[in-house]
PDB file of C-alpha atoms in Angstrom:
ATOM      1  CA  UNK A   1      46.047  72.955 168.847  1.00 49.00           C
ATOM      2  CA  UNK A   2      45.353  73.318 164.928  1.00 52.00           C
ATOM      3  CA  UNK A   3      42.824  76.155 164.137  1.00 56.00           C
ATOM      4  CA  UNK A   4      39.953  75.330 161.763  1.00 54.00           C
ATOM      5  CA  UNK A   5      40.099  77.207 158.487  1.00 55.00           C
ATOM      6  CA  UNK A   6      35.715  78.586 157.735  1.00 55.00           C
ATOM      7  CA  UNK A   7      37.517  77.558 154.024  1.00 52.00           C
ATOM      8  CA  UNK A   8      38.046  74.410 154.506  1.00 51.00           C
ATOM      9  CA  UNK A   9      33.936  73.923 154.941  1.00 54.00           C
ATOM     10  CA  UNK A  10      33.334  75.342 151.510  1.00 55.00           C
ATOM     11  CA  UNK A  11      32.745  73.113 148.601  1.00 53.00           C
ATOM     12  CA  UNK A  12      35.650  73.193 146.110  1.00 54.00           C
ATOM     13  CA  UNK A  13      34.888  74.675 142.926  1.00 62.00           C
ATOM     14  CA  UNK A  14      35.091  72.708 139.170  1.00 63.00           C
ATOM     15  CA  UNK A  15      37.897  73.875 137.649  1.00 71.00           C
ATOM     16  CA  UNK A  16      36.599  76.365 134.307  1.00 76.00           C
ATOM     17  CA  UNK A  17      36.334  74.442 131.339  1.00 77.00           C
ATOM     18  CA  UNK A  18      39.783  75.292 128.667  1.00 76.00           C
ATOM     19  CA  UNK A  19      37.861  76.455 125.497  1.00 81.00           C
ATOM     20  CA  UNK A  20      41.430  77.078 123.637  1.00 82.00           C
ATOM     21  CA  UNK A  21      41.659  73.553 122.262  1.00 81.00           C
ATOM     22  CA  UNK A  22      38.347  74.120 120.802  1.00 82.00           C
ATOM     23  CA  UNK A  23      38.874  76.874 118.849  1.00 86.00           C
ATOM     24  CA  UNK A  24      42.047  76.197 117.940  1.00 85.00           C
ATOM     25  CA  UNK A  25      40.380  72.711 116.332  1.00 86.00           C
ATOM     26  CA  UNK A  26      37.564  74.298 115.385  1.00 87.00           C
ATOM     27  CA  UNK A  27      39.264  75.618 111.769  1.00 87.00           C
ATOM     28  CA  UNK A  28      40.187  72.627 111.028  1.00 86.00           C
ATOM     29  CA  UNK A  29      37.033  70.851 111.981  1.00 83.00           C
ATOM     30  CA  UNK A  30      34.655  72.773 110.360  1.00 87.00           C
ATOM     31  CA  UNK A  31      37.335  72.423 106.625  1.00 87.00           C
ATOM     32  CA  UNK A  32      37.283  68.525 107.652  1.00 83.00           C
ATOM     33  CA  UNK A  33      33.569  68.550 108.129  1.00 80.00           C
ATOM     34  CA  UNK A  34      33.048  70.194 104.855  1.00 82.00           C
ATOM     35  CA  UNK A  35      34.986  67.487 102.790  1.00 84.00           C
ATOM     36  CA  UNK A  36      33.503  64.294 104.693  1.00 82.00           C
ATOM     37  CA  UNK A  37      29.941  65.487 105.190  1.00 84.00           C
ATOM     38  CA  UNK A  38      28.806  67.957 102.470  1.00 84.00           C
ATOM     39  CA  UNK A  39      29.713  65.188  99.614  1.00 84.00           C
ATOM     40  CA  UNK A  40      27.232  62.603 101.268  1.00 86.00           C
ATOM     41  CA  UNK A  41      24.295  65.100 101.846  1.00 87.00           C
ATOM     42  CA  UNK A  42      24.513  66.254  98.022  1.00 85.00           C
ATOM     43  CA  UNK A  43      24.641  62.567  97.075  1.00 85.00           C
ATOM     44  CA  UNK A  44      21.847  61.655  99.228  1.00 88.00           C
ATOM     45  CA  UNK A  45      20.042  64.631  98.045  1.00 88.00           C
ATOM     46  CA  UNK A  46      20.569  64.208  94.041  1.00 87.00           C
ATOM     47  CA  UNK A  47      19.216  60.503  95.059  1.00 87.00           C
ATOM     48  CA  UNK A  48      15.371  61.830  95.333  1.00 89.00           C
ATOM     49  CA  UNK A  49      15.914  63.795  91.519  1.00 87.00           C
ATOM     50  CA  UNK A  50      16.133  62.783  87.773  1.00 86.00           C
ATOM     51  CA  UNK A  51      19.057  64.529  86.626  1.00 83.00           C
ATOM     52  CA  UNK A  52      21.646  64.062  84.299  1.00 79.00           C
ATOM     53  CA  UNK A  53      25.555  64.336  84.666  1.00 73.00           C
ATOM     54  CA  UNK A  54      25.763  67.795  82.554  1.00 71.00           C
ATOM     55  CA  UNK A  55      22.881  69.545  83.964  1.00 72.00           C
ATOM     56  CA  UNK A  56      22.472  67.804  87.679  1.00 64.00           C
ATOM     57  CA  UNK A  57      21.606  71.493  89.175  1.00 68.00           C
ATOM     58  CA  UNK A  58      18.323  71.477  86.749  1.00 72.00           C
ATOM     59  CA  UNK A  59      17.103  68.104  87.867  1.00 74.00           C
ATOM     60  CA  UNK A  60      13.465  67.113  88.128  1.00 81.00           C
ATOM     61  CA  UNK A  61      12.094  66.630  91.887  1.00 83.00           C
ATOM     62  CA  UNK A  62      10.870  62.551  92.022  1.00 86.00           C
ATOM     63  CA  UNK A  63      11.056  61.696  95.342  1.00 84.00           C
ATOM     64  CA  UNK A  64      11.621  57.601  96.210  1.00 87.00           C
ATOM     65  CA  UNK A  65      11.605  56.836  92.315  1.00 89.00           C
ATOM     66  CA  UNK A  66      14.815  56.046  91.757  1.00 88.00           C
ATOM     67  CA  UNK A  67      14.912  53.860  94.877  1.00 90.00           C
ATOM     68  CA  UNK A  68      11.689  52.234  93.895  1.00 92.00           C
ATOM     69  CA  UNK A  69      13.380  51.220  90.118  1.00 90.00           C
ATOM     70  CA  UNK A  70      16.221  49.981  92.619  1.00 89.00           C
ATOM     71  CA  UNK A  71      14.100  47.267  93.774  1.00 87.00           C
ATOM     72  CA  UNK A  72      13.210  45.798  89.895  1.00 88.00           C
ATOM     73  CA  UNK A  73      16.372  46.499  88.467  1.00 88.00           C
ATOM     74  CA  UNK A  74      18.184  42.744  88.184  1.00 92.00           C
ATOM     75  CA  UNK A  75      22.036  44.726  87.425  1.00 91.00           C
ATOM     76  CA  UNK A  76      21.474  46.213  90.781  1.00 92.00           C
ATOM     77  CA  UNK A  77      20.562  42.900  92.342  1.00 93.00           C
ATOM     78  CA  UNK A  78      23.123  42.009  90.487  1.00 93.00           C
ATOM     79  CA  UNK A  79      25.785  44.465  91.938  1.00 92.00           C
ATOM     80  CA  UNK A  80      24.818  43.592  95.398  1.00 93.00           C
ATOM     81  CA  UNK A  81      25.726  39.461  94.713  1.00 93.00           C
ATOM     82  CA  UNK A  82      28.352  40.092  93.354  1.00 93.00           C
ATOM     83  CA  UNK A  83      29.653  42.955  96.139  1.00 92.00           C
ATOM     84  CA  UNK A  84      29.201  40.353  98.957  1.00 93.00           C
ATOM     85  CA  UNK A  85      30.940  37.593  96.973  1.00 93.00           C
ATOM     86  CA  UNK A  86      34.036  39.408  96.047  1.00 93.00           C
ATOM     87  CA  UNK A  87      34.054  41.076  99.432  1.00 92.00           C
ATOM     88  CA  UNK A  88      33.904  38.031 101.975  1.00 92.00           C
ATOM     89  CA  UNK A  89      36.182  36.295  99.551  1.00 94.00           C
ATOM     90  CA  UNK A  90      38.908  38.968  99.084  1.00 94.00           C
ATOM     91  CA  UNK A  91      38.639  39.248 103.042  1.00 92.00           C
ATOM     92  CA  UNK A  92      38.994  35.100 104.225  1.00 93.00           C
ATOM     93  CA  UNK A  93      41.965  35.312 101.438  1.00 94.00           C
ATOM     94  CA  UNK A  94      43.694  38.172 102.281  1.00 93.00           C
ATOM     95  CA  UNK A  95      43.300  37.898 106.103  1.00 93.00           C
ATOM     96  CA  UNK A  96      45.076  34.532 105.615  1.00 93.00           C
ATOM     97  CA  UNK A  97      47.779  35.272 103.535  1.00 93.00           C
ATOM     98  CA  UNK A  98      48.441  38.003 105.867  1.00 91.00           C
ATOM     99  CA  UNK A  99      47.934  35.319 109.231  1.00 91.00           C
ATOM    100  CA  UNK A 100      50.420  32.899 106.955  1.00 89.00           C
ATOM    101  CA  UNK A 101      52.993  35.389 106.246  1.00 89.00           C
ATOM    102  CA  UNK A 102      52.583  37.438 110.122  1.00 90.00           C
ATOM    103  CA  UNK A 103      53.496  33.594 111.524  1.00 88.00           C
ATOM    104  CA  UNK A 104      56.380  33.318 108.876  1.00 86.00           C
ATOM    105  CA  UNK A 105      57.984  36.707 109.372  1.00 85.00           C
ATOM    106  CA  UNK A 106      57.539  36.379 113.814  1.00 83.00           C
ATOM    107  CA  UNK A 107      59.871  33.831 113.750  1.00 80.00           C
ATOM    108  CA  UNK A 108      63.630  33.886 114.059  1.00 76.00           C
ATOM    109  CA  UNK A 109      64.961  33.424 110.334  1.00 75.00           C
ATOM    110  CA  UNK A 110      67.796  34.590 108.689  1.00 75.00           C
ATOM    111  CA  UNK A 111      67.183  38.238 106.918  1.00 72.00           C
ATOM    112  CA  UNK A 112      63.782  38.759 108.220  1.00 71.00           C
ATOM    113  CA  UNK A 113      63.987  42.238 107.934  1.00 74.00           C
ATOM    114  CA  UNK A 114      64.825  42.158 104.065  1.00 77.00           C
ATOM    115  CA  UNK A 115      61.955  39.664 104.028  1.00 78.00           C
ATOM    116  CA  UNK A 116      59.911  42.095 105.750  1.00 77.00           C
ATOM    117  CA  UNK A 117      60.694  44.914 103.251  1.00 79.00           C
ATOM    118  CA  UNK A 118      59.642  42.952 100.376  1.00 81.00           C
ATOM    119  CA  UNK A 119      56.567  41.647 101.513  1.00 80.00           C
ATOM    120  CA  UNK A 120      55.772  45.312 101.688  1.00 83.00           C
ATOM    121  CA  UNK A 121      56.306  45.949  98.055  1.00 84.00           C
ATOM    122  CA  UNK A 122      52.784  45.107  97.043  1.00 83.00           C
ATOM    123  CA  UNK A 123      51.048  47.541  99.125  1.00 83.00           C
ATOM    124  CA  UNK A 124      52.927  50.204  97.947  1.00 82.00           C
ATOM    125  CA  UNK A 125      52.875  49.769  94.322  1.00 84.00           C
ATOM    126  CA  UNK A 126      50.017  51.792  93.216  1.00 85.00           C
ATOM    127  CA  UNK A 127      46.951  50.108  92.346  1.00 85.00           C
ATOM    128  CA  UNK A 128      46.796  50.827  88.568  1.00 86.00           C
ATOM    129  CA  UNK A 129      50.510  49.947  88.223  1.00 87.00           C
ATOM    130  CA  UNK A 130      49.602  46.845  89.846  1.00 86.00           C
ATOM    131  CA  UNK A 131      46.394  46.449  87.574  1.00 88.00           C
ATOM    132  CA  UNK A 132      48.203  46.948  84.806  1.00 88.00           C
ATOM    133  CA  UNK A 133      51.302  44.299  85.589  1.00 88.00           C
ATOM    134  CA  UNK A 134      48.584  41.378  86.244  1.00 88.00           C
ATOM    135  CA  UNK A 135      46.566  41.894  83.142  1.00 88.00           C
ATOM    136  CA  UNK A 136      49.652  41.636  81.114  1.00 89.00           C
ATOM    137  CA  UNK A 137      50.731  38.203  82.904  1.00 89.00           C
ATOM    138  CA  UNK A 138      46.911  37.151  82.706  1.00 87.00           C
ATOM    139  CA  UNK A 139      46.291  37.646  78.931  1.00 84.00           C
ATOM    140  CA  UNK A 140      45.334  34.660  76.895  1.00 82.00           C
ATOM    141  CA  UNK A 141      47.696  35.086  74.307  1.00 82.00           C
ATOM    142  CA  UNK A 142      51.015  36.278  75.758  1.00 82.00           C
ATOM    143  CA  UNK A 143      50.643  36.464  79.875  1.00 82.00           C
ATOM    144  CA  UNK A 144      53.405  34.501  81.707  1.00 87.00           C
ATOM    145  CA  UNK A 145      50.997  33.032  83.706  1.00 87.00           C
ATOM    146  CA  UNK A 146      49.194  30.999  81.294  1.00 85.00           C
ATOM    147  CA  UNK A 147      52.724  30.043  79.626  1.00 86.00           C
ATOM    148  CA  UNK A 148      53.863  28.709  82.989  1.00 87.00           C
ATOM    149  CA  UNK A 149      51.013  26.818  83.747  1.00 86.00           C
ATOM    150  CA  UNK A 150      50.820  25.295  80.317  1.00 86.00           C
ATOM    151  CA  UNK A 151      54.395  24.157  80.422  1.00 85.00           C
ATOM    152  CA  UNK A 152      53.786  22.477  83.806  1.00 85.00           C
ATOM    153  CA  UNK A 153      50.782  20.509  82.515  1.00 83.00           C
ATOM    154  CA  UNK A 154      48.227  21.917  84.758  1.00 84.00           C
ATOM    155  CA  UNK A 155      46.404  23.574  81.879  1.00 80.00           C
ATOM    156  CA  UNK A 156      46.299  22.383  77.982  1.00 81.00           C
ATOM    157  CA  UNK A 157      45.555  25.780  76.650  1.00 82.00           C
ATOM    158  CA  UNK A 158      45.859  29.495  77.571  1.00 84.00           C
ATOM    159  CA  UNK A 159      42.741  30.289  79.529  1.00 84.00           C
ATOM    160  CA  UNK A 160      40.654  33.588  78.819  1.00 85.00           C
ATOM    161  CA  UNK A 161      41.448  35.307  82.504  1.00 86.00           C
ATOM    162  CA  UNK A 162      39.759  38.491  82.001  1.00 86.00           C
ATOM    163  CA  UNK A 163      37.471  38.026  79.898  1.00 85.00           C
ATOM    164  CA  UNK A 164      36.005  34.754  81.188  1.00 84.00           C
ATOM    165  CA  UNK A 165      32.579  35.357  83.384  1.00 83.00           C
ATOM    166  CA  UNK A 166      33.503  32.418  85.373  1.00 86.00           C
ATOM    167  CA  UNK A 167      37.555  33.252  85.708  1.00 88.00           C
ATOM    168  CA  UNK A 168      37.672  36.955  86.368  1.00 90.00           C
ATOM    169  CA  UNK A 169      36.352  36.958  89.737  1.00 91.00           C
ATOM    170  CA  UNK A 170      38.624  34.614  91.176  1.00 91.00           C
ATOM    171  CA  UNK A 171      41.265  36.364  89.137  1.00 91.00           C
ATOM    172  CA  UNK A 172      40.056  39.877  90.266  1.00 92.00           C
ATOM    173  CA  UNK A 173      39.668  38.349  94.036  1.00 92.00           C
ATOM    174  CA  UNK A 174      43.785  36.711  93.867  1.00 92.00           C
ATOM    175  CA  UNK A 175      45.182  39.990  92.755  1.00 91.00           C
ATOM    176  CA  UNK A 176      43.520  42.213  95.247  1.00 91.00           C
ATOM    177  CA  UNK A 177      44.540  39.747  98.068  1.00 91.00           C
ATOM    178  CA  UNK A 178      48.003  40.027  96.854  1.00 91.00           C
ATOM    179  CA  UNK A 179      48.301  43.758  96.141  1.00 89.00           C
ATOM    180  CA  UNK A 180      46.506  44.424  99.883  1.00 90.00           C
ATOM    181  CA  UNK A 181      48.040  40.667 101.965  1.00 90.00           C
ATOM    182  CA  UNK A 182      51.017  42.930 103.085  1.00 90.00           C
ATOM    183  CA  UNK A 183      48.636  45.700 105.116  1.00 90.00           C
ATOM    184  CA  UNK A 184      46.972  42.926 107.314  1.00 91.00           C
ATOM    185  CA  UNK A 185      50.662  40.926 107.702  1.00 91.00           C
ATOM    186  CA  UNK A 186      51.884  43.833 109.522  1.00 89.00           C
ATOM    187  CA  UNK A 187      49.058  44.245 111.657  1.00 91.00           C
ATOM    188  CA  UNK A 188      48.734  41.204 112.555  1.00 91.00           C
ATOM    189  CA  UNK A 189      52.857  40.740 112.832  1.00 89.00           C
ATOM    190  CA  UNK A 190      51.983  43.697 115.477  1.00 87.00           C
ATOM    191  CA  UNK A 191      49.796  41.778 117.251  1.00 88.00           C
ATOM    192  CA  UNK A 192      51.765  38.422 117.312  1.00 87.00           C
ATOM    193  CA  UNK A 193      54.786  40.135 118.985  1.00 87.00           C
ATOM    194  CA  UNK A 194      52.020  41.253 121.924  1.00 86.00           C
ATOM    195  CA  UNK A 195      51.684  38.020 122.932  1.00 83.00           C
ATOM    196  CA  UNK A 196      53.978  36.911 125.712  1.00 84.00           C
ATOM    197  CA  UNK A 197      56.567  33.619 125.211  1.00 81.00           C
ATOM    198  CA  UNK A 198      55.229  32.558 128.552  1.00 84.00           C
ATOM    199  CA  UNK A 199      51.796  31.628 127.068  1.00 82.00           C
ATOM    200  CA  UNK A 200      53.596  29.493 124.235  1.00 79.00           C
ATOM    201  CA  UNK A 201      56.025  27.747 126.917  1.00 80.00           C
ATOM    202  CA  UNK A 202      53.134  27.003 129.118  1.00 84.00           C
ATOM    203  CA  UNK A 203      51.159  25.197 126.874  1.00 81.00           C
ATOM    204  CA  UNK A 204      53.962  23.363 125.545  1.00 84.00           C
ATOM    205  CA  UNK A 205      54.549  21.790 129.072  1.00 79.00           C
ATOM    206  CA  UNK A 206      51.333  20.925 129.138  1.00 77.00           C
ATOM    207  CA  UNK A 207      51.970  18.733 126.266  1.00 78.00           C
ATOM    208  CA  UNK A 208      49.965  21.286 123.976  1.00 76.00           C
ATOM    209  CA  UNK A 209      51.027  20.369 119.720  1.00 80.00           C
ATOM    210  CA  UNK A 210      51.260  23.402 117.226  1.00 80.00           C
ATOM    211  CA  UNK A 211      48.127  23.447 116.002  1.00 83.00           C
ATOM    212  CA  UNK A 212      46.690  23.361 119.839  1.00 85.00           C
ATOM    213  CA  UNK A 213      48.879  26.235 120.527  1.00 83.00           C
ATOM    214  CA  UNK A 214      48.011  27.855 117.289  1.00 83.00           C
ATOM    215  CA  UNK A 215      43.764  27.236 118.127  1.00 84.00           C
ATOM    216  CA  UNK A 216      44.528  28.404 121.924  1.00 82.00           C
ATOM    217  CA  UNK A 217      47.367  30.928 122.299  1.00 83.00           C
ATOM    218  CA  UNK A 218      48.028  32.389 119.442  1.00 84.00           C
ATOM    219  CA  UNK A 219      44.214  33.303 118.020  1.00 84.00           C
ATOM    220  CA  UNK A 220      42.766  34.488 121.288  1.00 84.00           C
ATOM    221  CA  UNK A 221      46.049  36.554 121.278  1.00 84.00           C
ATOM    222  CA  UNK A 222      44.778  38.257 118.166  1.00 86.00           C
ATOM    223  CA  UNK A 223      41.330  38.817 119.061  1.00 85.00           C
ATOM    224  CA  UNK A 224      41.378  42.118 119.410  1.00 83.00           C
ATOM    225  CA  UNK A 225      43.507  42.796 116.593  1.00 87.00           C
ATOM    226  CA  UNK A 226      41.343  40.277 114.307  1.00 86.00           C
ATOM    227  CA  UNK A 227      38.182  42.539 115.335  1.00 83.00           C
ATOM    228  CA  UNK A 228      39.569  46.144 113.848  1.00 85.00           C
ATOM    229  CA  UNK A 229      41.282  44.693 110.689  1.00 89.00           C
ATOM    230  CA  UNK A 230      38.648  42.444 109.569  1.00 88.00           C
ATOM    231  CA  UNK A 231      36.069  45.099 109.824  1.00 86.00           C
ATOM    232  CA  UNK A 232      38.776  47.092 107.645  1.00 88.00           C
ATOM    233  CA  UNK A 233      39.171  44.690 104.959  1.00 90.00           C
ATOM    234  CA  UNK A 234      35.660  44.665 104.503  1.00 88.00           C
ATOM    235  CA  UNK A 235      34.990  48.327 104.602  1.00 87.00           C
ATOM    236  CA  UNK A 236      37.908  48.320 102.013  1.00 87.00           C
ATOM    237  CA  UNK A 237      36.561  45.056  99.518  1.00 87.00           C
ATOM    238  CA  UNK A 238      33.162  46.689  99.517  1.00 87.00           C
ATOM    239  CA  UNK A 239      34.190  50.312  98.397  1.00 84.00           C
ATOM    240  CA  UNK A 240      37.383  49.329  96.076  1.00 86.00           C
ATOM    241  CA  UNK A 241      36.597  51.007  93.179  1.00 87.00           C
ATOM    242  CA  UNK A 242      40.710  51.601  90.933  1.00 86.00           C
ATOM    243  CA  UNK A 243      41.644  48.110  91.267  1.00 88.00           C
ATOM    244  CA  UNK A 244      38.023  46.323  89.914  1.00 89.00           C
ATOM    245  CA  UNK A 245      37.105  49.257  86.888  1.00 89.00           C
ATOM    246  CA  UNK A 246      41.401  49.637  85.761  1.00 87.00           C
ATOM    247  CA  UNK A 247      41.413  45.271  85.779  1.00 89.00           C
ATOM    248  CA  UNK A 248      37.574  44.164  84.280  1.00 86.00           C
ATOM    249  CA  UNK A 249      35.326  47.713  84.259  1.00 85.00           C
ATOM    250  CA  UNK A 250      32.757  44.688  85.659  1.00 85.00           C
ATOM    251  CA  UNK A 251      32.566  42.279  82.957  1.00 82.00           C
ATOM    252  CA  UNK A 252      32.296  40.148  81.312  1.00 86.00           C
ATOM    253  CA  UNK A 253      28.232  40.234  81.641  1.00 86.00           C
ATOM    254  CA  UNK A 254      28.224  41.947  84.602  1.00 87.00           C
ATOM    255  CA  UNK A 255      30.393  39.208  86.589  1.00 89.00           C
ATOM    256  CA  UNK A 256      32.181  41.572  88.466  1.00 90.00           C
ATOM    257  CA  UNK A 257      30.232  44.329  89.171  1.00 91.00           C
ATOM    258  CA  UNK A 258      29.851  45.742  92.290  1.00 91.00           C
ATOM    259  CA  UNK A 259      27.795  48.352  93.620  1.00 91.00           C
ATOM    260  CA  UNK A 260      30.897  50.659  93.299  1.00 90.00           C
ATOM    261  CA  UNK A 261      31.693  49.948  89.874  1.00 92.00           C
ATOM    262  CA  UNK A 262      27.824  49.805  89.524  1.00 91.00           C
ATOM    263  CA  UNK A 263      27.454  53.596  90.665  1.00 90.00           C
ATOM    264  CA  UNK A 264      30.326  54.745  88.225  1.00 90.00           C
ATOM    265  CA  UNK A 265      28.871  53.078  85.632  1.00 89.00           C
ATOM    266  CA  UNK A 266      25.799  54.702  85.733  1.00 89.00           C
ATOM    267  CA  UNK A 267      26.966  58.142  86.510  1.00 87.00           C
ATOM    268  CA  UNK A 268      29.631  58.696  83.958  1.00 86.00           C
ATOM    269  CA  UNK A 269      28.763  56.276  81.407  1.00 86.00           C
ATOM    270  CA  UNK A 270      24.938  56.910  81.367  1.00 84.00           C
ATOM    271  CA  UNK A 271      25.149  59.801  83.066  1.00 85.00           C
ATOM    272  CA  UNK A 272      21.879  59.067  85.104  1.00 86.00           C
ATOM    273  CA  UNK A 273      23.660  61.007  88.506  1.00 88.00           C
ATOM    274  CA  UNK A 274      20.067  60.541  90.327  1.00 88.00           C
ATOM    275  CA  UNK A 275      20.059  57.058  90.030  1.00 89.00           C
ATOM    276  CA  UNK A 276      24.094  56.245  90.551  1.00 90.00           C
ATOM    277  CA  UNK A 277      23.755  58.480  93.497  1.00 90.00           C
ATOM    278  CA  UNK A 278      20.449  56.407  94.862  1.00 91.00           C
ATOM    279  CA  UNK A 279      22.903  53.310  94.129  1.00 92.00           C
ATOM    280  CA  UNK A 280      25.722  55.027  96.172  1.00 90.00           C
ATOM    281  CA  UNK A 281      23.301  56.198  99.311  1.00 91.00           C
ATOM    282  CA  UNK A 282      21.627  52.387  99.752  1.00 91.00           C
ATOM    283  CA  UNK A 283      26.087  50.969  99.210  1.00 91.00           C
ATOM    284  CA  UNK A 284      26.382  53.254 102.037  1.00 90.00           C
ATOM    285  CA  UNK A 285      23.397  51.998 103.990  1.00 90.00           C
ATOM    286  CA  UNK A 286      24.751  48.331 103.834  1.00 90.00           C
ATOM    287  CA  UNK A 287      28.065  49.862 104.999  1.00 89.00           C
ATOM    288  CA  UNK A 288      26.938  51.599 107.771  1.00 89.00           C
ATOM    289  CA  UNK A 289      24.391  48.492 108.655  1.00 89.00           C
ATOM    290  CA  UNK A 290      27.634  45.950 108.457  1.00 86.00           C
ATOM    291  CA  UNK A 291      29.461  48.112 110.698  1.00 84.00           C
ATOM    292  CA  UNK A 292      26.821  48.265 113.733  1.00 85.00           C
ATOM    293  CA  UNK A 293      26.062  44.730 113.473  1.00 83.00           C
ATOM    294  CA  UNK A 294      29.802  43.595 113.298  1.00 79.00           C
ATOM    295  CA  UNK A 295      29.830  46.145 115.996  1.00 77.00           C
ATOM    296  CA  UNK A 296      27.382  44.687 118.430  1.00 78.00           C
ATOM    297  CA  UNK A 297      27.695  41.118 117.389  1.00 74.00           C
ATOM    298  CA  UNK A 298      31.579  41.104 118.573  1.00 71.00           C
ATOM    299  CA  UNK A 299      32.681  44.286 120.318  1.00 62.00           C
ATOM    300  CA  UNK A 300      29.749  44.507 122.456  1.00 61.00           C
ATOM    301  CA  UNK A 301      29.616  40.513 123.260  1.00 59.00           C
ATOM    302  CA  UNK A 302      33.113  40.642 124.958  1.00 54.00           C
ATOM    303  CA  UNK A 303      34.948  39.816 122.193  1.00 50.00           C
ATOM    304  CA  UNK A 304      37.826  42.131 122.958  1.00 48.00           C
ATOM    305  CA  UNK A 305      39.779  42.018 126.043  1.00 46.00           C
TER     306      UNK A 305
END
């Protein structure tokens, strides 16, 4: 006959919480917090003042005015067209250069992994190096580009690249593509080799073509990686700031500037730091407004397994 231990009776108590992690983290969370947080409070805050770039601790108290001369001021309107167009157009392009080159590089070919490596190259060449490369080949007079297309009769004369309104955006949107195709091949080469062989070979016995296979196997495959690296190609189109100022500074007339370049602009070249910074909070507003509806709209809907 067992005895019956009183103990046994007596709720079991919640094991003590380990505070050790959190003050070994706390250091470094409170640096981290410093550098993320404090620089977007002081912008925020030098949005509501008129101050200048050499004297921005001695600015004059003016509330909403500077977001108020937002709302009249056509180069901001300006900004924000032309933000939207070079972002969802440097995202479709890149994502499918990236979806082109992931298909290419998941299949067995001979020296893949050389391949591999230099499909790399062009995400890790810095930007300016990059920048300064393509306006070389782009220049009207002497760029290899317009030599090559001349000589293959698609053009009659060199074209302006740069310093066309109507060319430098397309121009500006092919060479950020290229220099950032590489990031979004390799995670969506990741996500490609997640998806079994048996989905492929199913569908094939059920008398499923490429494209059929491509629409129903291999996209849903990707959904979940499609949902974290488009929101990260947009995130990156809309804040790019080296690539756009080092290749057109946003001209010609204003044809590619965004609300980035828009914000340097005014802060260093009119040194109006109250206004740039009143540009920079309502850039981060959109951000922040993009990612919670992307958010919502797709993650919350089911949209990832």
């Amino acid at each position: 006959m067992t005895r019956h231990s009183p103990a046994a009776d007596r709720p079991s108590r919640a094991k003590p919480f380990d505070w050790m992690p959190v003050w070994l983290m706390m250091p470094c969370g409170i640096i981290m917090a410093g550098l993320l947080f404090y620089p977007i409070v002081r912008g925020i805050t030098l949005s509501f003042f008129n101050t200048r770039l050499l004297r921005y601790n001695q600015g004059e108290f003016i509330g909403l005015a500077n977001y108020w001369a937002l709302g009249s001021d056509p180069a901001f309107w300006n900004s924000v067209a032309v933000t939207f167009i070079y972002g969802a157009a440097t995202m479709v392009l890149t994502y499918c250069l990236g979806l082109g080159f992931a298909l290419l590089l998941n299949r067995e070919i001979p020296g893949r992994g050389f391949i591999r490596t230099l499909f790399i190259m062009p995400w890790a060449i810095p930007e300016v190096v990059a920048v300064l490369i393509f306006v070389w080949m782009l220049d009207a007079q002497y760029g290899v580009i317009n030599y090559a297309l001349v000589e293959a009769g698609i053009l009659s004369a060199p074209v302006a690249w740069l310093t066309s309104a109507g060319l430098a955006m397309p121009a500006l949107v092919l060479v950020t593509s290229w220099q950032q195709f590489p990031f979004a091949m390799l995670i969506l080469l990741a996500g490609l080799q997640t998806i079994p062989d048996e989905q492929y070979e199913a569908a094939m016995v059920d008398g499923a073509g490429v494209f059929r296979r491509f629409i129903h196997v291999t996209l849903p495959g990707l959904r979940a990686v499609n949902v974290v690296l488009i929101l990260i190609l947009i995130l990156n189109s809309f804040r790019k700031v080296t690539m756009i100022y080092a290749m057109t500074g946003g001209g010609p007339a204003r044809s590619t500037e965004t609300l980035s370049i828009l914000t340097y602009n005014v802060a260093f070249q009119y040194q109006r730091i109250g206004y740039a910074s009143a540009v920079g909070a309502v850039l981060l507003v959109i951000l922040l407004v993009l990612s919670l509806a992307y958010f919502f709209l797709i993650v919350r809907r089911g949209e990832t397994p």
